[in-house]
């Protein structure tokens, strides 16, 4: 009995167990409308933001463009913790907001449908569940980043934004955002384990943390006190500001390191929660 409560990642059958659970989760992901709906949302939102800022107002005057460059739709022009205008925020970071909602719905269905009860009756390794959900949702959010890139780029070209950019920094910014999907997915999976009995709260908490309000507020305070904000990179949203249009390989490594650390922390913590509580 005691052995079933240990986080045994060294089990000889671990890879086989995880592969089997990933197979089930990816099958469910690809065979439900949820994944494709959020891919469409990821492409449509940047297109709508770009188009709406170029529409005429009630006096017939064209509204002030939100961006001056196509690639500002993808990432901020420079790393910013404190938002100066909406354009600093309205970029691929928005994927981390509605991506959290997708994760809440995806995991919430496990509990509402009774799938979890059946799963843990035959598959008692709770860490496998955490890791499978994290990896599956990270993949889904990375795909949403790609969808956002396509939709945002096409919209920017259609409204006539400039194309000038450092190609290397742009590529690093895109991959940095995609890498951050692992950290975000681990956080959202953990939140949905904590609030597994309260579907509405799980969605609200994912939305709240996805907006980055906590880290943005903390940055505003420490910046106002004259304290350097670089230490905020240890937080997930803090690391994501490095994925911008002046990114270098160091920024990419920061995104990778922070995302991996968060994935480990929340997978271990979430697994312990599952072992020590009624998962149903």
Coordinates of C-alpha atoms in Angstrom, one line a residue:
X1 CA 0.0 0.0 0.0
X2 CA 2.8 2.3 0.9
X3 CA 4.6 1.7 -2.3
X4 CA 1.6 2.9 -4.4
X5 CA 2.0 6.3 -2.7
X6 CA 5.5 6.9 -3.9
X7 CA 6.4 8.9 -6.9
X8 CA 8.3 6.1 -8.7
X9 CA 9.7 7.7 -11.9
X10 CA 12.4 5.0 -12.0
X11 CA 9.9 2.1 -12.6
X12 CA 11.1 -0.1 -15.5
X13 CA 7.6 0.3 -17.0
X14 CA 7.5 4.1 -16.7
X15 CA 8.2 4.9 -20.4
X16 CA 5.6 2.3 -21.5
X17 CA 3.0 3.7 -19.0
X18 CA 3.6 7.2 -20.1
X19 CA 3.5 6.4 -23.8
X20 CA 0.2 4.6 -23.3
X21 CA -1.3 7.5 -21.5
X22 CA 0.0 10.0 -24.0
X23 CA -1.5 8.0 -26.7
X24 CA -4.9 8.3 -25.1
X25 CA -4.6 12.0 -24.4
X26 CA -3.4 12.8 -27.9
X27 CA -6.2 10.7 -29.4
X28 CA -8.7 12.7 -27.3
X29 CA -7.1 16.0 -28.2
X30 CA -7.2 15.3 -32.0
X31 CA -10.7 13.8 -32.0
X32 CA -12.5 16.6 -30.1
X33 CA -13.6 20.0 -31.5
X34 CA -11.9 21.8 -28.6
X35 CA -8.4 21.7 -30.0
X36 CA -9.4 23.0 -33.4
X37 CA -11.7 25.7 -32.0
X38 CA -8.8 27.1 -30.0
X39 CA -6.5 26.9 -33.0
X40 CA -9.0 29.0 -34.9
X41 CA -9.3 31.4 -32.0
X42 CA -5.5 31.8 -31.9
X43 CA -5.5 32.8 -35.6
X44 CA -8.6 35.0 -35.5
X45 CA -7.8 37.1 -32.4
X46 CA -4.6 38.8 -33.8
X47 CA -6.3 39.3 -37.1
X48 CA -9.2 41.0 -35.3
X49 CA -6.9 43.2 -33.2
X50 CA -5.0 44.4 -36.3
X51 CA -8.2 45.0 -38.4
X52 CA -10.1 46.8 -35.7
X53 CA -7.3 49.4 -35.2
X54 CA -7.5 50.3 -38.9
X55 CA -11.2 50.8 -39.1
X56 CA -12.8 54.3 -39.4
X57 CA -14.3 55.8 -36.3
X58 CA -17.8 57.5 -36.2
X59 CA -16.4 60.6 -37.8
X60 CA -14.9 58.7 -40.7
X61 CA -11.3 59.1 -39.6
X62 CA -9.1 56.0 -39.6
X63 CA -8.2 54.9 -36.1
X64 CA -4.6 55.1 -34.9
X65 CA -2.8 51.8 -35.8
X66 CA -2.0 49.6 -32.8
X67 CA 1.3 48.5 -34.4
X68 CA 3.8 50.0 -36.8
X69 CA 5.4 46.6 -37.7
X70 CA 3.9 43.2 -38.7
X71 CA 6.1 41.4 -36.1
X72 CA 4.9 43.5 -33.2
X73 CA 1.8 41.4 -33.4
X74 CA 4.0 38.4 -32.5
X75 CA 6.2 39.9 -29.8
X76 CA 7.0 43.1 -28.1
X77 CA 9.7 45.4 -29.5
X78 CA 11.8 45.1 -26.3
X79 CA 11.6 43.2 -23.0
X80 CA 9.1 45.0 -20.8
X81 CA 7.7 44.0 -17.4
X82 CA 5.6 47.1 -17.0
X83 CA 3.1 47.6 -19.9
X84 CA 3.2 51.2 -21.3
X85 CA 0.4 50.6 -23.9
X86 CA -1.9 47.8 -25.0
X87 CA 0.4 47.0 -28.0
X88 CA 3.1 45.8 -25.5
X89 CA 0.6 43.2 -24.3
X90 CA -1.4 42.3 -27.4
X91 CA 1.0 39.9 -28.9
X92 CA 1.6 36.1 -28.7
X93 CA 1.4 36.3 -24.9
X94 CA -2.4 36.3 -25.4
X95 CA -2.1 32.6 -26.3
X96 CA -1.2 31.9 -22.7
X97 CA -4.5 33.4 -21.6
X98 CA -7.0 31.5 -23.8
X99 CA -4.6 28.5 -23.8
X100 CA -5.3 28.3 -20.0
X101 CA -9.0 28.1 -20.7
X102 CA -8.4 25.3 -23.2
X103 CA -6.4 23.3 -20.6
X104 CA -9.2 23.9 -18.0
X105 CA -11.8 22.5 -20.4
X106 CA -9.7 19.6 -21.5
X107 CA -8.8 18.5 -17.9
X108 CA -12.2 19.4 -16.5
X109 CA -13.9 17.0 -18.9
X110 CA -11.9 14.2 -17.3
X111 CA -13.6 14.8 -13.9
X112 CA -17.1 15.7 -15.2
X113 CA -17.2 12.6 -17.4
X114 CA -16.0 10.2 -14.7
X115 CA -12.9 9.3 -16.8
X116 CA -10.6 10.0 -13.9
X117 CA -12.3 7.6 -11.6
X118 CA -12.0 4.8 -14.2
X119 CA -8.4 5.8 -15.0
X120 CA -7.1 5.7 -11.5
X121 CA -8.8 2.4 -10.7
X122 CA -6.6 0.7 -13.4
X123 CA -3.7 3.1 -13.5
X124 CA -2.6 4.2 -10.0
X125 CA 0.5 6.2 -11.0
X126 CA -0.7 9.8 -10.5
X127 CA 2.6 11.3 -11.8
X128 CA 1.9 9.7 -15.2
X129 CA -1.4 11.6 -15.3
X130 CA 0.3 14.9 -14.5
X131 CA 3.1 14.4 -17.0
X132 CA 0.8 13.2 -19.8
X133 CA -1.6 16.1 -19.3
X134 CA 1.3 18.6 -19.1
X135 CA 2.9 17.4 -22.3
X136 CA -0.3 17.1 -24.3
X137 CA -1.4 20.6 -23.3
X138 CA 2.0 22.0 -23.9
X139 CA 1.9 20.6 -27.4
X140 CA -1.6 22.1 -27.9
X141 CA -0.4 25.5 -26.7
X142 CA 2.7 25.4 -29.0
X143 CA 0.4 24.6 -31.9
X144 CA -1.7 27.6 -30.9
X145 CA 1.4 29.8 -31.0
X146 CA 2.0 28.6 -34.6
X147 CA -1.7 29.4 -35.4
X148 CA -1.3 32.8 -33.8
X149 CA 1.8 33.5 -35.9
X150 CA 0.0 32.6 -39.1
X151 CA -3.1 34.6 -38.3
X152 CA -1.2 37.6 -37.0
X153 CA 1.3 37.7 -39.9
X154 CA -1.4 37.5 -42.6
X155 CA -3.5 40.2 -40.8
X156 CA -0.4 42.5 -40.5
X157 CA 0.4 42.1 -44.2
X158 CA -3.2 42.8 -45.2
X159 CA -3.4 46.1 -43.3
X160 CA 0.0 47.2 -44.6
X161 CA 2.3 47.1 -41.6
X162 CA 6.1 47.3 -42.2
X163 CA 8.1 44.1 -42.5
X164 CA 11.5 45.2 -41.2
X165 CA 12.9 43.0 -38.5
X166 CA 15.9 41.1 -37.2
X167 CA 15.1 37.6 -38.5
X168 CA 17.2 35.9 -35.9
X169 CA 15.5 37.7 -33.0
X170 CA 12.1 37.0 -34.5
X171 CA 12.8 33.3 -34.7
X172 CA 14.1 33.2 -31.2
X173 CA 11.1 35.1 -29.9
X174 CA 8.7 32.6 -31.6
X175 CA 10.5 29.6 -30.3
X176 CA 10.8 31.2 -26.9
X177 CA 7.0 31.6 -26.7
X178 CA 6.5 28.0 -27.8
X179 CA 9.0 26.7 -25.2
X180 CA 7.2 28.7 -22.5
X181 CA 4.1 26.5 -23.4
X182 CA 5.6 23.7 -21.3
X183 CA 5.8 25.9 -18.2
X184 CA 2.3 27.3 -18.7
X185 CA 0.8 23.9 -19.3
X186 CA 2.3 22.6 -16.1
X187 CA 0.9 25.6 -14.1
X188 CA -2.5 25.2 -15.6
X189 CA -2.5 21.4 -15.1
X190 CA -1.6 22.0 -11.4
X191 CA -4.4 24.7 -11.0
X192 CA -6.9 22.3 -12.5
X193 CA -5.9 19.6 -10.1
X194 CA -6.2 21.9 -7.1
X195 CA -9.7 23.2 -8.3
X196 CA -10.8 19.9 -9.8
X197 CA -14.2 20.0 -8.1
X198 CA -14.8 23.6 -9.1
X199 CA -14.8 23.9 -12.9
X200 CA -15.7 27.7 -12.9
X201 CA -12.9 28.5 -10.4
X202 CA -10.3 26.5 -12.4
X203 CA -11.1 28.5 -15.6
X204 CA -11.1 31.8 -13.6
X205 CA -7.7 31.0 -12.0
X206 CA -6.2 29.9 -15.3
X207 CA -7.4 33.2 -16.9
X208 CA -6.1 35.3 -13.9
X209 CA -2.6 33.8 -14.0
X210 CA -2.5 33.8 -17.8
X211 CA -2.9 37.6 -17.9
X212 CA 0.3 38.0 -15.9
X213 CA -1.4 40.4 -13.5
X214 CA 0.7 39.2 -10.6
X215 CA 4.1 39.6 -12.2
X216 CA 3.1 42.9 -13.9
X217 CA 1.9 44.3 -10.6
X218 CA 5.1 43.1 -8.9
X219 CA 7.2 44.7 -11.7
X220 CA 5.4 48.0 -11.3
X221 CA 6.1 48.1 -7.6
X222 CA 9.8 47.1 -7.7
X223 CA 10.4 49.4 -10.7
X224 CA 8.8 52.3 -8.8
X225 CA 11.2 51.6 -5.9
X226 CA 14.2 51.7 -8.2
X227 CA 14.9 48.0 -7.8
X228 CA 16.2 46.1 -10.9
X229 CA 13.4 43.8 -12.3
X230 CA 15.8 41.2 -13.8
X231 CA 15.2 38.8 -10.8
X232 CA 11.6 38.5 -11.9
X233 CA 12.8 36.1 -14.7
X234 CA 12.4 33.3 -12.2
X235 CA 8.7 33.7 -12.7
X236 CA 7.0 32.2 -15.7
X237 CA 5.5 35.4 -17.1
X238 CA 8.7 37.3 -16.3
X239 CA 10.7 34.9 -18.4
X240 CA 8.4 35.4 -21.4
X241 CA 9.2 39.1 -21.7
X242 CA 12.6 38.0 -23.0
X243 CA 11.0 36.5 -26.1
X244 CA 10.9 39.8 -28.0
X245 CA 12.1 41.4 -31.2
X246 CA 15.6 42.0 -29.8
X247 CA 16.0 38.5 -28.3
X248 CA 19.3 36.6 -28.4
X249 CA 20.2 33.1 -27.5
X250 CA 20.5 34.0 -23.8
X251 CA 16.9 35.0 -23.8
X252 CA 15.9 31.6 -25.3
X253 CA 17.9 29.8 -22.7
X254 CA 16.2 31.8 -19.9
X255 CA 12.8 30.8 -21.4
X256 CA 13.9 27.1 -21.5
X257 CA 15.4 27.0 -18.0
X258 CA 12.4 28.7 -16.3
X259 CA 9.9 26.6 -18.3
X260 CA 11.6 23.4 -17.3
X261 CA 11.9 24.3 -13.7
X262 CA 8.2 25.2 -13.5
X263 CA 7.3 22.0 -15.2
X264 CA 9.3 19.9 -12.6
X265 CA 7.9 21.9 -9.7
X266 CA 4.3 21.7 -10.7
X267 CA 4.4 18.1 -11.9
X268 CA 5.9 16.9 -8.6
X269 CA 3.6 19.1 -6.5
X270 CA 0.5 18.1 -8.5
X271 CA 1.3 14.4 -8.2
X272 CA 1.7 14.7 -4.4
X273 CA -1.7 16.5 -4.3
X274 CA -3.3 13.6 -6.2
X275 CA -1.7 11.0 -4.0
X276 CA -2.8 12.6 -0.8
X277 CA -6.4 13.5 -1.6
X278 CA -9.6 12.2 -3.1
X279 CA -9.1 12.6 -6.8
X280 CA -12.7 12.1 -7.6

